[in-house]
Every structure is written in C-alpha cells, then in structure tokens.
Short mmCIF file of C-alpha atoms and ligand atoms in Angstrom, two decimals:
data_model
loop_
_atom_site.label_atom_id
_atom_site.label_comp_id
_atom_site.label_asym_id
_atom_site.label_seq_id
_atom_site.Cartn_x
_atom_site.Cartn_y
_atom_site.Cartn_z
CA MET A 1 31.78 262.87 -69.59
CA LEU A 2 29.71 263.40 -66.38
CA ASP A 3 30.98 262.08 -63.00
CA LEU A 4 27.61 260.63 -62.24
CA LEU A 5 24.04 260.52 -63.58
CA ILE A 6 20.90 259.46 -61.34
CA HIS A 7 17.95 258.13 -63.50
CA ASN A 8 14.21 257.94 -62.68
CA ALA A 9 14.15 259.83 -59.40
CA THR A 10 11.07 261.60 -57.76
CA LEU A 11 11.91 264.89 -56.15
CA PRO A 12 10.37 266.50 -53.18
CA ASP A 13 8.16 268.85 -55.35
CA GLY A 14 6.82 265.95 -56.91
CA ARG A 15 8.38 265.88 -60.07
CA THR A 16 8.97 262.13 -61.20
CA GLY A 17 11.38 260.43 -63.84
CA MET A 18 14.08 262.89 -63.20
CA SER A 19 17.59 262.49 -64.35
CA VAL A 20 20.19 264.32 -62.17
CA ALA A 21 23.77 265.10 -63.69
CA VAL A 22 26.59 265.66 -61.64
CA GLN A 23 29.99 267.16 -62.63
CA ALA A 24 32.88 268.18 -60.36
CA GLY A 25 30.78 268.08 -57.23
CA ARG A 26 27.66 270.06 -58.51
CA ILE A 27 24.56 269.35 -60.15
CA THR A 28 24.67 270.52 -63.97
CA THR A 29 21.36 269.22 -65.14
CA VAL A 30 18.10 268.25 -63.69
CA GLU A 31 15.50 267.21 -66.27
CA PRO A 32 13.42 264.18 -67.42
CA GLY A 33 15.01 261.27 -69.10
CA LEU A 34 18.51 262.65 -69.62
CA GLN A 35 20.89 260.22 -71.61
CA ALA A 36 24.58 261.02 -71.27
CA PRO A 37 27.78 259.24 -70.77
CA ALA A 38 28.76 259.09 -67.21
CA HIS A 39 31.65 257.42 -65.12
CA GLU A 40 28.81 256.13 -62.70
CA GLU A 41 24.89 255.65 -63.08
CA LEU A 42 22.30 255.10 -60.48
CA ASP A 43 18.71 254.04 -61.09
CA ALA A 44 16.67 255.40 -58.74
CA GLY A 45 13.88 253.12 -59.26
CA GLY A 46 11.32 256.09 -58.88
CA LEU A 47 12.27 256.68 -55.17
CA LEU A 48 12.56 260.09 -53.60
CA LEU A 49 16.08 262.01 -54.17
CA SER A 50 16.01 264.65 -51.35
CA PRO A 51 18.57 267.59 -50.59
CA PRO A 52 20.37 266.16 -47.18
CA PHE A 53 18.62 267.01 -43.87
CA VAL A 54 19.59 269.83 -42.07
CA ASP A 55 19.43 270.25 -38.18
CA ALA A 56 19.12 273.98 -37.34
CA HIS A 57 19.34 273.19 -33.43
CA PHE A 58 21.64 270.98 -31.68
CA HIS A 59 23.92 270.69 -28.50
CA LEU A 60 27.23 268.92 -29.65
CA ASP A 61 29.04 269.53 -26.60
CA ALA A 62 26.23 267.80 -24.47
CA THR A 63 25.63 264.93 -26.76
CA LEU A 64 26.00 261.17 -25.63
CA THR A 65 26.48 261.99 -22.20
CA TYR A 66 23.28 260.30 -20.94
CA GLY A 67 23.56 259.33 -17.10
CA MET A 68 26.68 261.61 -16.68
CA PRO A 69 26.76 261.67 -13.66
CA ARG A 70 23.07 260.83 -13.13
CA VAL A 71 19.60 261.09 -15.00
CA ASN A 72 17.27 263.83 -15.05
CA GLN A 73 14.60 262.72 -12.69
CA SER A 74 12.03 265.31 -13.24
CA GLY A 75 12.25 265.73 -16.65
CA THR A 76 12.35 269.44 -16.62
CA LEU A 77 14.65 272.10 -18.60
CA LEU A 78 15.79 273.46 -15.08
CA GLU A 79 16.93 270.27 -13.51
CA GLY A 80 18.72 269.46 -16.90
CA ILE A 81 20.61 272.76 -16.61
CA ALA A 82 21.37 271.98 -13.22
CA LEU A 83 22.63 268.40 -14.33
CA TRP A 84 24.72 269.94 -17.03
CA GLY A 85 26.35 272.07 -14.24
CA GLU A 86 27.24 269.00 -12.20
CA LEU A 87 28.56 267.25 -15.27
CA LYS A 88 30.83 270.16 -16.76
CA PRO A 89 33.72 269.96 -13.96
CA SER A 90 34.34 266.42 -15.40
CA LEU A 91 34.33 267.34 -19.14
CA THR A 92 37.52 267.01 -21.17
CA ALA A 93 38.24 268.44 -24.88
CA ASP A 94 39.16 265.04 -25.94
CA ALA A 95 35.69 263.21 -24.54
CA ILE A 96 33.74 266.33 -26.11
CA ILE A 97 35.48 265.65 -29.27
CA GLN A 98 35.04 262.04 -29.68
CA ARG A 99 31.56 262.24 -28.74
CA ALA A 100 30.82 264.72 -31.20
CA LEU A 101 32.70 262.88 -33.86
CA THR A 102 30.56 259.77 -33.01
CA TYR A 103 27.50 261.73 -33.26
CA CYS A 104 28.66 263.10 -36.62
CA ASP A 105 29.03 259.61 -37.94
CA TRP A 106 25.51 258.84 -37.06
CA ALA A 107 24.29 261.96 -38.80
CA VAL A 108 25.96 261.39 -41.98
CA ALA A 109 24.41 257.86 -42.01
CA LYS A 110 21.32 259.30 -41.95
CA GLY A 111 21.61 261.82 -44.55
CA LEU A 112 21.91 264.76 -42.06
CA LEU A 113 24.77 266.79 -43.71
CA VAL A 114 24.46 270.28 -42.21
CA VAL A 115 24.23 271.12 -38.23
CA ARG A 116 23.94 274.36 -36.29
CA SER A 117 25.19 273.67 -32.77
CA HIS A 118 25.08 275.74 -29.72
CA VAL A 119 28.20 275.52 -27.59
CA ASP A 120 28.17 276.61 -24.22
CA THR A 121 30.39 279.57 -23.61
CA SER A 122 29.99 279.91 -19.86
CA ASP A 123 33.37 278.53 -18.97
CA PRO A 124 35.93 281.18 -19.25
CA SER A 125 38.35 278.87 -20.82
CA LEU A 126 36.38 278.18 -23.59
CA MET A 127 37.14 274.56 -23.70
CA ALA A 128 33.94 273.53 -25.39
CA VAL A 129 34.44 276.01 -28.08
CA GLN A 130 37.69 274.85 -28.68
CA ALA A 131 36.94 271.31 -28.64
CA LEU A 132 33.96 271.86 -31.34
CA LEU A 133 36.18 274.18 -33.56
CA ASP A 134 38.36 271.33 -33.83
CA VAL A 135 35.62 268.99 -34.48
CA LYS A 136 34.43 271.55 -37.17
CA ARG A 137 37.73 271.22 -38.96
CA GLN A 138 37.85 267.52 -38.76
CA VAL A 139 34.22 266.98 -40.10
CA ALA A 140 34.31 269.72 -42.88
CA PRO A 141 34.94 267.30 -45.74
CA TYR A 142 31.70 265.55 -45.02
CA LEU A 143 29.49 267.68 -42.76
CA ASP A 144 29.08 271.35 -42.30
CA LEU A 145 29.14 272.48 -38.69
CA GLN A 146 27.84 275.97 -37.87
CA LEU A 147 28.58 277.10 -34.19
CA VAL A 148 26.41 279.17 -31.96
CA ALA A 149 28.16 280.84 -28.83
CA PHE A 150 25.53 279.99 -26.29
CA PRO A 151 25.90 281.55 -22.69
CA GLN A 152 23.98 278.74 -20.98
CA MET A 153 24.08 280.33 -17.48
CA GLY A 154 22.93 283.80 -18.89
CA VAL A 155 24.85 287.03 -19.58
CA LEU A 156 23.57 289.16 -16.86
CA ARG A 157 23.50 286.35 -14.20
CA HIS A 158 27.05 284.89 -14.96
CA PRO A 159 30.01 287.11 -14.71
CA GLY A 160 32.09 287.58 -17.74
CA ALA A 161 29.39 285.85 -19.93
CA LEU A 162 29.18 288.61 -22.45
CA ASP A 163 32.85 288.88 -22.90
CA ASN A 164 33.01 284.79 -23.30
CA VAL A 165 30.51 285.16 -26.19
CA ARG A 166 32.67 287.86 -27.69
CA ARG A 167 35.82 285.83 -27.44
CA ALA A 168 34.08 282.73 -28.98
CA VAL A 169 33.06 284.86 -32.02
CA ALA A 170 36.83 285.89 -32.23
CA LEU A 171 37.76 282.18 -32.23
CA GLY A 172 35.63 281.37 -35.17
CA VAL A 173 32.23 280.86 -33.71
CA ASP A 174 29.67 281.76 -36.51
CA VAL A 175 26.40 282.95 -34.43
CA VAL A 176 25.62 284.90 -31.27
CA GLY A 177 23.36 282.87 -28.99
CA GLY A 178 21.21 283.45 -25.63
CA ILE A 179 18.94 282.29 -23.10
CA PRO A 180 16.96 285.49 -21.70
CA HIS A 181 14.35 283.10 -19.97
CA PHE A 182 17.14 281.85 -17.71
CA GLU A 183 18.03 285.46 -16.50
CA ARG A 184 17.01 286.45 -13.07
CA THR A 185 14.00 288.66 -14.02
CA MET A 186 12.01 289.49 -17.16
CA GLN A 187 13.74 292.86 -17.25
CA GLU A 188 17.14 291.29 -16.96
CA GLY A 189 16.04 288.71 -19.78
CA ALA A 190 14.91 291.80 -22.08
CA ALA A 191 18.24 293.54 -21.55
CA SER A 192 20.25 290.31 -22.30
CA VAL A 193 18.45 290.19 -25.31
CA LYS A 194 19.37 293.98 -26.18
CA LEU A 195 23.23 293.43 -25.35
CA LEU A 196 23.60 290.25 -27.39
CA CYS A 197 21.70 291.94 -30.14
CA GLU A 198 23.99 294.74 -30.17
CA LEU A 199 27.20 292.42 -29.86
CA ALA A 200 25.97 290.61 -32.99
CA ALA A 201 25.23 293.93 -34.97
CA GLU A 202 28.98 294.99 -33.84
CA LEU A 203 30.64 292.02 -34.90
CA GLY A 204 28.45 291.21 -37.91
CA VAL A 205 27.14 287.76 -37.24
CA PRO A 206 23.69 286.36 -37.23
CA VAL A 207 21.60 285.78 -33.86
CA ASP A 208 20.08 282.30 -32.83
CA MET A 209 18.86 282.82 -29.22
CA HIS A 210 16.89 280.19 -27.13
CA CYS A 211 13.81 282.35 -26.23
CA ASP A 212 10.84 281.88 -24.13
CA GLU A 213 11.55 278.29 -23.33
CA SER A 214 8.83 277.93 -20.82
CA ASP A 215 5.30 277.47 -20.38
CA ASP A 216 4.86 281.05 -18.85
CA PRO A 217 2.19 282.77 -20.95
CA LEU A 218 3.73 286.13 -20.04
CA SER A 219 7.07 285.60 -20.94
CA ARG A 220 7.79 288.26 -23.63
CA HIS A 221 11.32 287.71 -25.02
CA VAL A 222 10.69 287.12 -28.50
CA GLU A 223 8.81 290.37 -28.72
CA THR A 224 12.14 292.13 -27.45
CA LEU A 225 14.24 289.78 -30.00
CA ALA A 226 11.75 290.98 -32.72
CA PHE A 227 12.31 294.62 -31.84
CA GLU A 228 15.97 294.53 -31.47
CA THR A 229 16.08 293.04 -34.75
CA GLN A 230 14.32 296.05 -36.35
CA ARG A 231 16.01 298.36 -34.14
CA LEU A 232 19.42 297.28 -35.12
CA GLY A 233 18.58 296.62 -38.71
CA LEU A 234 19.13 292.74 -38.20
CA GLN A 235 16.18 291.69 -40.34
CA GLY A 236 16.51 288.05 -42.01
CA ARG A 237 19.66 287.48 -39.72
CA VAL A 238 17.86 286.65 -36.46
CA THR A 239 16.40 283.22 -35.22
CA GLY A 240 14.28 282.49 -32.14
CA SER A 241 14.71 278.80 -31.05
CA HIS A 242 12.05 276.94 -29.13
CA LEU A 243 9.50 279.86 -28.27
CA THR A 244 7.44 277.52 -26.37
CA SER A 245 5.65 280.15 -24.24
CA MET A 246 3.96 281.19 -27.40
CA HIS A 247 1.81 277.86 -27.06
CA SER A 248 0.31 279.27 -23.79
CA MET A 249 0.11 282.97 -24.64
CA ASP A 250 -3.14 284.92 -24.96
CA ASN A 251 -4.75 284.66 -28.47
CA TYR A 252 -5.05 288.27 -29.09
CA TYR A 253 -1.34 288.95 -27.81
CA VAL A 254 -0.02 286.36 -30.39
CA SER A 255 -1.84 287.72 -33.01
CA LYS A 256 0.01 290.98 -32.61
CA LEU A 257 3.18 289.34 -31.81
CA MET A 258 3.21 287.31 -34.98
CA GLY A 259 2.79 290.49 -37.13
CA LEU A 260 5.90 291.97 -35.26
CA MET A 261 8.07 288.69 -35.95
CA ALA A 262 6.93 288.97 -39.60
CA GLU A 263 7.94 292.42 -39.83
CA ALA A 264 11.37 291.69 -38.35
CA ARG A 265 11.86 288.60 -40.59
CA LEU A 266 12.57 286.45 -37.70
CA HIS A 267 13.25 282.78 -38.49
CA VAL A 268 11.77 280.19 -35.94
CA VAL A 269 13.14 276.78 -34.76
CA SER A 270 10.84 274.63 -32.91
CA ASN A 271 12.11 271.28 -31.17
CA PRO A 272 9.40 269.09 -31.09
CA CYS A 273 11.05 265.97 -29.74
CA VAL A 274 12.52 267.97 -26.62
CA ASN A 275 9.85 270.19 -26.01
CA ILE A 276 7.07 267.54 -25.81
CA THR A 277 9.01 266.08 -22.98
CA LEU A 278 10.22 269.08 -21.15
CA GLN A 279 7.19 271.18 -21.51
CA GLY A 280 3.82 270.98 -19.26
CA ARG A 281 5.85 269.45 -16.50
CA PHE A 282 4.20 271.62 -13.89
CA ASP A 283 0.76 271.05 -15.12
CA ASN A 284 -1.70 268.80 -13.92
CA TYR A 285 -4.42 267.45 -16.39
CA PRO A 286 -4.86 268.65 -18.98
CA LYS A 287 -0.93 269.12 -19.68
CA ARG A 288 -0.01 271.52 -22.34
CA ARG A 289 1.96 270.58 -25.32
CA GLY A 290 4.43 273.24 -25.12
CA LEU A 291 5.30 273.34 -28.91
CA THR A 292 5.32 276.77 -30.40
CA ARG A 293 2.46 277.52 -32.82
CA VAL A 294 4.26 276.24 -36.06
CA PRO A 295 1.30 275.89 -38.43
CA GLU A 296 0.06 279.53 -37.56
CA LEU A 297 3.94 280.86 -37.84
CA MET A 298 4.31 279.43 -41.21
CA ALA A 299 0.97 280.80 -42.23
CA ALA A 300 2.20 284.20 -41.27
CA GLY A 301 5.16 284.02 -43.70
CA LEU A 302 8.10 283.10 -41.27
CA THR A 303 10.49 280.47 -41.93
CA VAL A 304 10.10 277.66 -39.45
CA ALA A 305 12.38 274.80 -38.85
CA PHE A 306 12.31 271.74 -36.69
CA GLY A 307 15.52 271.05 -34.78
CA GLN A 308 16.70 268.09 -32.94
CA ASP A 309 18.14 269.94 -29.87
CA ASP A 310 19.35 267.02 -27.84
CA LEU A 311 19.99 263.50 -28.16
CA MET A 312 21.00 261.40 -24.93
CA ASP A 313 22.17 264.06 -22.80
CA PRO A 314 20.64 265.98 -19.30
CA TRP A 315 17.57 266.96 -21.43
CA TYR A 316 16.75 264.07 -23.90
CA SER A 317 17.35 260.36 -23.26
CA LEU A 318 16.61 259.20 -26.84
CA GLY A 319 17.12 260.31 -30.41
CA CYS A 320 19.44 258.88 -33.05
CA ALA A 321 20.15 261.73 -35.50
CA ASP A 322 17.25 261.12 -37.70
CA MET A 323 15.57 264.24 -38.73
CA LEU A 324 12.45 262.36 -40.12
CA ASP A 325 11.98 261.29 -36.46
CA VAL A 326 11.80 265.04 -35.73
CA ALA A 327 9.60 265.71 -38.30
CA TYR A 328 7.16 262.76 -37.48
CA MET A 329 6.92 264.18 -33.90
CA GLY A 330 6.57 267.83 -34.98
CA LEU A 331 3.96 266.57 -37.36
CA HIS A 332 1.80 264.98 -34.56
CA VAL A 333 2.43 267.58 -32.00
CA ALA A 334 1.64 270.48 -34.09
CA GLN A 335 -1.36 268.23 -35.68
CA MET A 336 0.10 269.04 -39.18
CA THR A 337 -1.84 266.21 -40.65
CA SER A 338 -3.27 267.64 -44.00
CA GLN A 339 -1.11 266.64 -47.34
CA ILE A 340 0.31 270.31 -47.54
CA ALA A 341 0.96 270.39 -43.89
CA MET A 342 2.79 267.02 -44.01
CA HIS A 343 5.01 268.11 -46.75
CA GLN A 344 5.67 271.40 -44.94
CA CYS A 345 7.19 269.19 -42.01
CA PHE A 346 9.70 267.59 -44.53
CA ASP A 347 10.39 271.26 -45.67
CA ALA A 348 11.01 272.02 -41.96
CA VAL A 349 14.04 269.65 -41.77
CA THR A 350 15.44 270.34 -45.60
CA ILE A 351 15.07 273.57 -47.26
CA ASN A 352 13.75 275.61 -44.37
CA PRO A 353 16.67 275.12 -42.13
CA ALA A 354 19.03 275.68 -45.07
CA ARG A 355 17.35 279.15 -45.49
CA ILE A 356 17.63 279.97 -41.81
CA LEU A 357 21.42 279.07 -41.71
CA GLY A 358 22.02 280.88 -44.97
CA LEU A 359 23.56 278.03 -46.90
CA GLN A 360 24.63 278.74 -50.50
CA GLY A 361 24.53 276.00 -53.29
CA TYR A 362 21.72 273.91 -51.21
CA GLY A 363 19.06 272.12 -53.20
CA LEU A 364 18.20 270.23 -56.23
CA ASP A 365 18.84 272.81 -59.05
CA ALA A 366 21.44 272.92 -61.57
CA GLY A 367 24.39 274.72 -59.98
CA CYS A 368 23.78 273.46 -56.60
CA HIS A 369 26.37 271.29 -54.59
CA ALA A 370 25.87 267.61 -55.66
CA ASP A 371 24.52 266.86 -52.13
CA PHE A 372 21.59 264.37 -51.98
CA VAL A 373 19.99 261.58 -50.30
CA LEU A 374 17.98 258.82 -51.72
CA LEU A 375 15.40 257.50 -49.68
CA GLN A 376 13.28 254.24 -49.60
CA ALA A 377 10.25 256.11 -50.03
CA ARG A 378 8.04 257.51 -53.09
CA ASP A 379 7.47 260.71 -51.81
CA PRO A 380 8.12 263.22 -48.79
CA VAL A 381 4.99 262.15 -46.75
CA GLU A 382 5.93 258.31 -47.10
CA ALA A 383 9.31 259.29 -46.23
CA ILE A 384 8.17 260.74 -42.58
CA ARG A 385 5.77 257.80 -42.35
CA LEU A 386 8.22 255.19 -42.54
CA ARG A 387 11.05 257.20 -41.44
CA ALA A 388 12.72 255.82 -44.51
CA THR A 389 15.88 254.09 -44.96
CA ARG A 390 18.71 256.27 -46.20
CA LEU A 391 19.65 253.90 -49.35
CA LYS A 392 22.49 256.23 -50.53
CA VAL A 393 23.93 259.67 -49.06
CA TYR A 394 25.99 261.67 -51.38
CA ARG A 395 27.86 264.71 -50.74
CA ARG A 396 29.74 266.82 -53.59
CA GLY A 397 28.95 263.88 -55.87
CA LYS A 398 30.72 261.31 -53.79
CA LEU A 399 28.96 258.41 -52.00
CA LEU A 400 29.34 259.02 -48.22
CA ALA A 401 26.92 256.40 -46.59
CA SER A 402 24.74 253.60 -47.72
CA SER A 403 22.16 251.31 -46.17
CA PRO A 404 20.55 248.11 -47.41
CA ALA A 405 16.89 248.43 -48.51
CA SER A 406 14.51 247.67 -45.52
CA ILE A 407 12.51 244.34 -46.81
CA ALA A 408 11.16 241.94 -44.47
CA LYS A 409 10.56 238.06 -45.64
CA LEU A 410 7.39 236.93 -43.96
CA ASN A 411 6.91 233.04 -43.51
CA LEU A 412 3.28 233.01 -42.31
CA THR A 413 1.70 229.67 -41.94
CA GLY A 414 -0.99 228.81 -44.72
CA ARG A 415 0.21 231.39 -47.06
CA PRO A 416 2.62 231.48 -49.47
CA PRO A 417 5.89 233.44 -48.90
CA GLN A 418 5.54 237.37 -48.74
CA THR A 419 8.21 240.09 -49.35
CA PRO A 420 6.61 243.44 -48.25
CA PHE A 421 8.71 246.25 -50.00
CA TYR A 422 7.85 248.86 -47.16
CA THR A 423 8.39 247.90 -43.76
FE1 FE2 B 1 18.74 274.04 -27.22
#
C-alpha cells in the first residue's frame, strides 16, 4: 500500500498525465496512469507538479529588519552595509531567531523548502551564527538551511575576520563566503579571495563568495576566484554570487573570462530583484541594469541560479519569499523571453540551485525525496507569468502547506456571471 499517489500531473519537463507514487518519504514510481492502492490519492487535474523551489542566496540574519533604525535613502549597496552596521549593536539572538522563523514559515507556504543563507561573521561573539544554527536545527523537519560564513566587513579590512570565518565553520556553518569588492583595494580584494579559498580547501568545505557586486567594469575578483578554484583543485565546489560587474565589463575581456570560469566549473548566482534596484545608482541616463550575463553564462555551460538575496532589510524593501517573483524579475531584466529561456528561468529557481547546493535526492525521479509543489499553472512558463498559487506543498510525502485556488468571480453589468480560472 502506497502512502500517497498523485494522478494526472504535468511535470516541468513537459510530460503530462503522470502519476507520482510515494512510499516512506521517497518517490517510488513516476509513470503515466499508474493505478495502485494508496492511503491518500490526489488528482492534480493536469496542473504542474514541480520539485520545491530552492533559494541559493539569502541573508536570514538581516531579514524583516526594514526601517530599523532607518530606511536606506540612497538605495545603494554601500549605504545598506553602513545601515547594517548601525543596526547590528541592537540585534539580539532571540530577535534574529524569531524573524528567521517567521521568514521560514513564509518560505514553506511558497513551496521554498531549501535556502542557502549567508550569515555575518564580523562580530567576534558570532551571535548571528549561533542564532542561525539554532534556526537550522528548529526548521530541519520542514526546511533545509545551508549557512555561509560571510565576513560582511571584509577579511583584510576587518581585524580577526578570517579567524571568525574559521570559528563559524567549526561551529557547523557549511560554506566559506567573502566580499572582495569591499576590501580597501583591488589587490587586497584579490588577496582576500586567495585567503578564503585556501581556508575552504583546508577545511574541506565549499565556497560561495559575494563577488564583483559593483558597476566597476575593471573589477576582476571573479577572475581571481576562478584562478584560485583551479589552483586549489576546488572545481565544482565554488560559487560566485552577484557578479554584477560583468554587466559593465569589456566584451572581449568577458569572452576570455567566461572560458576561465567554465574551466574552473564555477557556479553563478544572480540576484535580479536586489541588483536591478542596487546597481546603476551612480549612473545618469542611460542607467545600467547591473545584472550579470545570465543567458551567456548558461550558454557557456555554467550552472546559474537566481537568488532572492534580501527581503525587507537594509538593502531591499520588498519581497515575499516567492522564488517565482525572483524568476519573473530575472526573466525581464536578462531579457530571457524565448520559450527555452523562460524554461531556463524556472530551472534557475529549482534544479540549478539544487545542483549548486549539492542537494542529494532532489527532483521528481524514482528514489528522490517526496518533496514537491503543486502549482495552479499548466507549465513552468505559466507558473512564472502568474506567480502561480502554491496549491499544495509536500515534503517527504507529508502535506506542509496548502492554499485555495486563485479564482475571481466577476459580476459585470450586462454579462452573465464569469469565473476565470487563472487570475
Ligand atoms: Fe548577498
């Protein structure tokens, strides 16, 4: 007897009329029209069944602090970092934990079941690290949380920062982070990349570095990241996040750089909602978009994900834990409007970040974890277009969240009552 049998689902790869059978928290069978006894059956009605959304880049220690103690007036990354510095002395572990747990509730309701969060390690007490490790334990039954040790104030610019990263990993943080473009000089930025990659190699953990998050066409830290990845044999274990400078770089240089990145098997995370608002702030018109070269990086064979980055914090005032919002923004800003490209945008918030995070058992194949989301949409493009309602969210075959279908009843003068299905 199966635990759960889903009928008539459409899968992201386009297969329709599919049945998905679940036993003991794992998918046992995926095939058309399966009939078998099950404790629970669900007719998907031809709608899209997707693996859960994955956010490869978030800041859970800062989330839901919007307006504390004030709002970012210039809208720049640098004022956001300064504002975060003003806020930090008033932070408490309890408040970080409560805000993070609230955010994780929002995430589950949106079918977002895996989050990689950076955590600021600048404070020698590592209070935020301890708080998010506590959150990781608390949410483990329903959400997978990976943590990145993030030296927000730089490692050469901030005394003790490298040791703090080492101590954070010893406490259980999963990944080494960095922020070379915030170091005092380009040379110190490059030195910080070298130091952090060497530390990650020594500790045996992956790297995910904020890199070249500026509009400076001469920023070169992703080149150093690719070089150190190869030098230390870290291929496939290193991620460059943001990479917004690539938007502004010389085209010839980028053509060489992308080859170096592909050789190093770097992963890329672009954060479209945040970078379309942070970048180009020092431009007159025309204003640069400031997003990295997503379709070109994908075409070069790199795995590229879209991340959310921030939500209601010193850097970004909006957001609702909806990775379809992120995909929608990425699609527009990167002009990924062909059918293939729109499907790639859906992949950029599902299977691509899953690959970057090294998730085991992710996907809709026999043997995978029974983690999936039923969307009120017929295919991935429609899911993005509508930011479709998450009708059901399952993890390990258990229903975690459900939402009623979005249906508006119209009452238009002179016309019979209408009930459009998609709104
Ligand atoms: Fe970030």
